[in-house]
Amino acid sequence: GAGVSQSPRYKVAKRGQDVALRCDPISGHVSLFWYQQALGQGPEFLTYFQNEAQLDKSGLPSDRFFAERPEGSVSTLKIQRTQQEDSAVYLCASSPWGGEQPQHFGDGTRLSIL
Amino acid sequence: AQRVTQPEKLLSVFKGAPVELKCNYSYSGSPELFWYVQYSRQRLQLLLRHISRESIKGFTADLNKGETSFHLKKPFAQEEDSAMYYCALIPAGGTSYGKLTFGQGTILTVHP
């Protein structure tokens, strides 16, 4: 595709439900990042993949958050037993091979927990 | 750990006036610095980066290591510059894989 694609664009869930957010990076991009952006804040790093390997998950807020990229392309961010504080925009970004390469962002998924 | 601070949440100027969006960082090494912009209803996109030393849409940014700043400047603001601007940092070095640390952002409004 022409850019990073994320789905769904909007997700509303009740507290306690599980959600799954999808990211399709630019074809061929080795590096994939997930960020969380709370209202009025800048994006904050969640986790990083190099191909299928999750090399850094230091930003995941709790063990309810889980991310995978099994074939080194599409990635899924899963949040179990959602809480209200999980409400945020979740951004996915990819870059050709990481390092200081500029990252290309998707439109994000706006998650609202009721 | 690194930190990026954008002291102004909101910045308003009139068309044709100079604009400066402030960014200060704290990092013990030599970082790579970026400005990202998000126009209304568009995705976050790279505006410029320190290493390329180029001017994009009339904007420039100079890295001042002594003051640990990377302020974004434009001599004559245009209405289409109205957007959210984020300053961001990547720790440079062989072990870096590009994790961005963002500031909180500055909303720039350029009035006609």
mmCIF file of C-alpha atoms in Angstrom:
data_model
loop_
_atom_site.group_PDB
_atom_site.id
_atom_site.type_symbol
_atom_site.label_atom_id
_atom_site.label_comp_id
_atom_site.label_asym_id
_atom_site.label_seq_id
_atom_site.Cartn_x
_atom_site.Cartn_y
_atom_site.Cartn_z
ATOM 1 C CA GLY A 1 0.000 0.000 0.000
ATOM 2 C CA ALA A 2 0.896 3.643 -0.216
ATOM 3 C CA GLY A 3 1.281 4.117 3.516
ATOM 4 C CA VAL A 4 0.819 2.618 6.945
ATOM 5 C CA SER A 5 -2.720 1.389 7.382
ATOM 6 C CA GLN A 6 -4.426 0.907 10.736
ATOM 7 C CA SER A 7 -7.785 -0.616 11.534
ATOM 8 C CA PRO A 8 -10.239 0.017 12.920
ATOM 9 C CA ARG A 9 -10.092 3.806 12.887
ATOM 10 C CA TYR A 10 -12.391 3.971 15.897
ATOM 11 C CA LYS A 11 -13.112 1.375 18.542
ATOM 12 C CA VAL A 12 -15.531 1.635 21.426
ATOM 13 C CA ALA A 13 -15.468 -1.082 24.038
ATOM 14 C CA LYS A 14 -16.906 -1.654 27.464
ATOM 15 C CA ARG A 15 -14.571 -1.855 30.396
ATOM 16 C CA GLY A 16 -13.332 -5.401 30.789
ATOM 17 C CA GLN A 17 -13.573 -6.356 27.129
ATOM 18 C CA ASP A 18 -10.603 -7.410 25.031
ATOM 19 C CA VAL A 19 -9.666 -5.422 21.922
ATOM 20 C CA ALA A 20 -7.326 -6.010 18.983
ATOM 21 C CA LEU A 21 -5.831 -3.250 16.873
ATOM 22 C CA ARG A 22 -4.243 -3.954 13.513
ATOM 23 C CA CYS A 23 -1.355 -2.303 11.699
ATOM 24 C CA ASP A 24 -0.282 -2.879 8.089
ATOM 25 C CA PRO A 25 3.146 -1.257 7.660
ATOM 26 C CA ILE A 26 4.633 -0.077 4.397
ATOM 27 C CA SER A 27 5.666 -3.112 2.400
ATOM 28 C CA GLY A 28 9.259 -4.090 3.025
ATOM 29 C CA HIS A 29 9.715 -1.988 6.145
ATOM 30 C CA VAL A 30 11.728 -3.898 8.692
ATOM 31 C CA SER A 31 10.960 -1.751 11.711
ATOM 32 C CA LEU A 32 7.537 -1.341 13.270
ATOM 33 C CA PHE A 33 6.645 0.761 16.296
ATOM 34 C CA TRP A 34 3.514 1.178 18.415
ATOM 35 C CA TYR A 35 2.852 4.406 20.292
ATOM 36 C CA GLN A 36 0.069 5.455 22.648
ATOM 37 C CA GLN A 37 -1.195 9.035 22.554
ATOM 38 C CA ALA A 38 -3.373 10.198 25.392
ATOM 39 C CA LEU A 39 -5.541 13.277 24.926
ATOM 40 C CA GLY A 40 -3.442 16.442 24.899
ATOM 41 C CA GLN A 41 -0.160 14.565 25.046
ATOM 42 C CA GLY A 42 2.540 13.580 22.616
ATOM 43 C CA PRO A 43 2.826 9.967 21.467
ATOM 44 C CA GLU A 44 4.567 7.626 23.893
ATOM 45 C CA PHE A 45 6.477 4.533 22.865
ATOM 46 C CA LEU A 46 4.929 1.155 23.581
ATOM 47 C CA THR A 47 6.870 -1.481 21.700
ATOM 48 C CA TYR A 48 9.201 -2.144 18.762
ATOM 49 C CA PHE A 49 9.561 -4.962 16.234
ATOM 50 C CA GLN A 50 12.403 -5.708 13.890
ATOM 51 C CA ASN A 51 10.823 -8.071 11.393
ATOM 52 C CA GLU A 52 9.010 -10.621 13.565
ATOM 53 C CA ALA A 53 11.213 -10.109 16.622
ATOM 54 C CA GLN A 54 9.883 -7.931 19.415
ATOM 55 C CA LEU A 55 13.087 -6.261 20.550
ATOM 56 C CA ASP A 56 11.658 -3.762 23.009
ATOM 57 C CA LYS A 57 8.402 -3.865 24.948
ATOM 58 C CA SER A 58 9.500 -1.568 27.735
ATOM 59 C CA GLY A 59 6.704 0.917 27.073
ATOM 60 C CA LEU A 60 3.796 -1.500 27.475
ATOM 61 C CA PRO A 61 1.874 -0.189 30.520
ATOM 62 C CA SER A 62 0.904 -3.562 31.950
ATOM 63 C CA ASP A 63 0.729 -7.246 31.200
ATOM 64 C CA ARG A 64 -2.729 -6.645 29.757
ATOM 65 C CA PHE A 65 -1.011 -5.258 26.666
ATOM 66 C CA PHE A 66 0.374 -7.706 24.148
ATOM 67 C CA ALA A 67 1.733 -7.148 20.637
ATOM 68 C CA GLU A 68 2.771 -9.526 17.898
ATOM 69 C CA ARG A 69 4.086 -9.488 14.351
ATOM 70 C CA PRO A 70 4.297 -13.189 13.510
ATOM 71 C CA GLU A 71 5.344 -12.976 9.857
ATOM 72 C CA GLY A 72 7.278 -9.749 10.015
ATOM 73 C CA SER A 73 4.639 -7.643 8.289
ATOM 74 C CA VAL A 74 1.191 -7.080 9.842
ATOM 75 C CA SER A 75 1.177 -6.381 13.553
ATOM 76 C CA THR A 76 -1.584 -6.644 16.124
ATOM 77 C CA LEU A 77 -1.768 -4.847 19.462
ATOM 78 C CA LYS A 78 -4.071 -6.599 21.884
ATOM 79 C CA ILE A 79 -5.388 -5.167 25.121
ATOM 80 C CA GLN A 80 -7.051 -7.538 27.532
ATOM 81 C CA ARG A 81 -9.583 -6.606 30.232
ATOM 82 C CA THR A 82 -9.631 -2.986 29.065
ATOM 83 C CA GLN A 83 -9.725 -0.168 31.597
ATOM 84 C CA GLN A 84 -10.833 3.434 31.168
ATOM 85 C CA GLU A 85 -7.244 4.634 31.322
ATOM 86 C CA ASP A 86 -6.568 2.658 28.132
ATOM 87 C CA SER A 87 -8.620 5.219 26.201
ATOM 88 C CA ALA A 88 -6.200 6.850 23.770
ATOM 89 C CA VAL A 89 -5.125 6.985 20.155
ATOM 90 C CA TYR A 90 -2.853 4.082 19.261
ATOM 91 C CA LEU A 91 -0.386 4.911 16.518
ATOM 92 C CA CYS A 92 1.612 2.524 14.413
ATOM 93 C CA ALA A 93 4.733 3.594 12.540
ATOM 94 C CA SER A 94 7.176 1.826 10.277
ATOM 95 C CA SER A 95 10.574 2.604 8.838
ATOM 96 C CA PRO A 96 12.833 0.848 6.341
ATOM 97 C CA TRP A 97 15.351 -0.392 8.875
ATOM 98 C CA GLY A 98 15.045 1.662 12.041
ATOM 99 C CA GLY A 99 17.896 3.618 13.538
ATOM 100 C CA GLU A 100 17.602 7.285 12.723
ATOM 101 C CA GLN A 101 15.384 6.615 9.718
ATOM 102 C CA PRO A 102 12.233 8.769 9.636
ATOM 103 C CA GLN A 103 9.149 6.883 10.694
ATOM 104 C CA HIS A 104 5.952 6.775 8.649
ATOM 105 C CA PHE A 105 2.826 6.918 10.761
ATOM 106 C CA GLY A 106 -0.635 5.527 10.271
ATOM 107 C CA ASP A 107 -3.826 7.433 11.033
ATOM 108 C CA GLY A 108 -4.140 5.696 14.360
ATOM 109 C CA THR A 109 -6.943 3.884 16.121
ATOM 110 C CA ARG A 110 -8.957 5.951 18.573
ATOM 111 C CA LEU A 111 -9.933 3.636 21.412
ATOM 112 C CA SER A 112 -12.661 4.660 23.836
ATOM 113 C CA ILE A 113 -13.401 2.544 26.881
ATOM 114 C CA LEU A 114 -16.802 3.092 28.451
ATOM 115 C CA ALA B 1 16.503 8.708 30.078
ATOM 116 C CA GLN B 2 15.844 11.284 27.406
ATOM 117 C CA ARG B 3 13.181 13.959 27.642
ATOM 118 C CA VAL B 4 11.727 16.525 25.212
ATOM 119 C CA THR B 5 10.013 19.669 26.424
ATOM 120 C CA GLN B 6 7.858 22.010 24.364
ATOM 121 C CA PRO B 7 7.010 24.819 26.755
ATOM 122 C CA GLU B 8 4.191 26.325 24.699
ATOM 123 C CA LYS B 9 0.979 24.378 24.394
ATOM 124 C CA LEU B 10 -0.586 27.057 22.176
ATOM 125 C CA LEU B 11 0.991 29.643 19.890
ATOM 126 C CA SER B 12 -0.908 32.204 17.870
ATOM 127 C CA VAL B 13 0.545 34.550 15.271
ATOM 128 C CA PHE B 14 -0.748 36.613 12.388
ATOM 129 C CA LYS B 15 -0.053 35.780 8.773
ATOM 130 C CA GLY B 16 3.301 37.156 7.678
ATOM 131 C CA ALA B 17 4.707 37.340 11.191
ATOM 132 C CA PRO B 18 7.758 35.340 12.251
ATOM 133 C CA VAL B 19 7.124 32.219 14.271
ATOM 134 C CA GLU B 20 9.326 30.201 16.604
ATOM 135 C CA LEU B 21 8.250 26.956 18.234
ATOM 136 C CA LYS B 22 10.484 26.081 21.151
ATOM 137 C CA CYS B 23 11.926 22.670 21.882
ATOM 138 C CA ASN B 24 14.377 21.724 24.609
ATOM 139 C CA TYR B 25 15.732 18.270 25.230
ATOM 140 C CA SER B 26 17.690 16.404 27.831
ATOM 141 C CA TYR B 27 19.904 13.529 26.776
ATOM 142 C CA SER B 28 23.426 12.653 27.802
ATOM 143 C CA GLY B 29 24.605 11.646 24.333
ATOM 144 C CA SER B 30 24.222 13.092 20.833
ATOM 145 C CA PRO B 31 20.615 12.764 19.749
ATOM 146 C CA GLU B 32 19.006 12.888 16.350
ATOM 147 C CA LEU B 33 16.225 15.487 16.446
ATOM 148 C CA PHE B 34 13.066 15.792 14.408
ATOM 149 C CA TRP B 35 10.051 17.981 13.967
ATOM 150 C CA TYR B 36 6.821 16.185 13.107
ATOM 151 C CA VAL B 37 3.629 17.981 12.074
ATOM 152 C CA GLN B 38 -0.007 16.973 12.113
ATOM 153 C CA TYR B 39 -2.372 19.044 9.998
ATOM 154 C CA SER B 40 -6.098 18.920 10.663
ATOM 155 C CA ARG B 41 -7.534 15.486 9.781
ATOM 156 C CA GLN B 42 -4.161 14.219 8.540
ATOM 157 C CA ARG B 43 -1.672 11.789 9.953
ATOM 158 C CA LEU B 44 1.494 12.650 11.747
ATOM 159 C CA GLN B 45 4.260 13.318 9.235
ATOM 160 C CA LEU B 46 7.893 14.291 9.282
ATOM 161 C CA LEU B 47 8.536 17.985 8.708
ATOM 162 C CA LEU B 48 12.289 18.085 9.027
ATOM 163 C CA ARG B 49 15.214 16.460 10.764
ATOM 164 C CA HIS B 50 18.384 17.893 12.165
ATOM 165 C CA ILE B 51 20.797 15.811 10.145
ATOM 166 C CA SER B 52 19.456 16.901 6.765
ATOM 167 C CA ARG B 53 19.863 20.612 7.514
ATOM 168 C CA GLU B 54 17.271 21.536 4.935
ATOM 169 C CA SER B 55 14.396 23.981 4.863
ATOM 170 C CA ILE B 56 10.958 22.455 4.429
ATOM 171 C CA LYS B 57 7.966 24.695 3.680
ATOM 172 C CA GLY B 58 10.099 27.629 4.787
ATOM 173 C CA PHE B 59 10.813 26.126 8.213
ATOM 174 C CA THR B 60 14.302 25.657 9.611
ATOM 175 C CA ALA B 61 15.568 24.286 12.886
ATOM 176 C CA ASP B 62 19.015 24.625 14.359
ATOM 177 C CA LEU B 63 20.439 22.291 16.921
ATOM 178 C CA ASN B 64 22.069 24.191 19.787
ATOM 179 C CA LYS B 65 23.959 21.633 21.825
ATOM 180 C CA GLY B 66 25.010 24.186 24.424
ATOM 181 C CA GLU B 67 21.429 25.112 25.193
ATOM 182 C CA THR B 68 20.106 21.629 24.298
ATOM 183 C CA SER B 69 17.503 23.231 22.070
ATOM 184 C CA PHE B 70 16.062 22.571 18.615
ATOM 185 C CA HIS B 71 13.697 25.449 17.996
ATOM 186 C CA LEU B 72 11.622 25.537 14.807
ATOM 187 C CA LYS B 73 11.503 28.849 12.972
ATOM 188 C CA LYS B 74 9.805 30.415 9.999
ATOM 189 C CA PRO B 75 10.266 34.068 9.035
ATOM 190 C CA PHE B 76 6.803 34.601 7.537
ATOM 191 C CA ALA B 77 3.978 32.392 8.795
ATOM 192 C CA GLN B 78 1.187 31.306 6.461
ATOM 193 C CA GLU B 79 -2.354 30.244 7.328
ATOM 194 C CA GLU B 80 -1.647 26.741 6.022
ATOM 195 C CA ASP B 81 1.036 26.381 8.698
ATOM 196 C CA SER B 82 -1.693 26.050 11.313
ATOM 197 C CA ALA B 83 -1.213 22.584 12.794
ATOM 198 C CA MET B 84 0.075 20.605 15.752
ATOM 199 C CA TYR B 85 3.856 20.424 15.886
ATOM 200 C CA TYR B 86 5.847 17.832 17.801
ATOM 201 C CA CYS B 87 9.531 17.881 18.546
ATOM 202 C CA ALA B 88 11.021 14.391 18.877
ATOM 203 C CA LEU B 89 14.332 12.750 19.660
ATOM 204 C CA ILE B 90 16.069 9.495 18.822
ATOM 205 C CA PRO B 91 19.194 8.560 20.783
ATOM 206 C CA ALA B 92 21.971 8.281 18.219
ATOM 207 C CA GLY B 93 24.415 5.433 18.229
ATOM 208 C CA GLY B 94 24.966 1.907 17.019
ATOM 209 C CA THR B 95 22.488 0.330 19.403
ATOM 210 C CA SER B 96 19.664 2.697 18.589
ATOM 211 C CA TYR B 97 16.755 1.287 16.660
ATOM 212 C CA GLY B 98 14.855 4.516 16.387
ATOM 213 C CA LYS B 99 12.505 4.745 19.334
ATOM 214 C CA LEU B 100 11.106 8.290 19.261
ATOM 215 C CA THR B 101 10.617 10.372 22.383
ATOM 216 C CA PHE B 102 8.106 13.141 21.716
ATOM 217 C CA GLY B 103 7.370 16.445 23.355
ATOM 218 C CA GLN B 104 3.809 17.301 24.301
ATOM 219 C CA GLY B 105 3.249 19.315 21.143
ATOM 220 C CA THR B 106 2.479 22.930 20.265
ATOM 221 C CA ILE B 107 -0.696 23.963 18.494
ATOM 222 C CA LEU B 108 0.176 26.731 16.060
ATOM 223 C CA THR B 109 -2.615 28.952 14.817
ATOM 224 C CA VAL B 110 -1.896 31.474 12.098
ATOM 225 C CA HIS B 111 -4.583 34.123 11.845
ATOM 226 C CA PRO B 112 -5.371 35.917 8.555
#
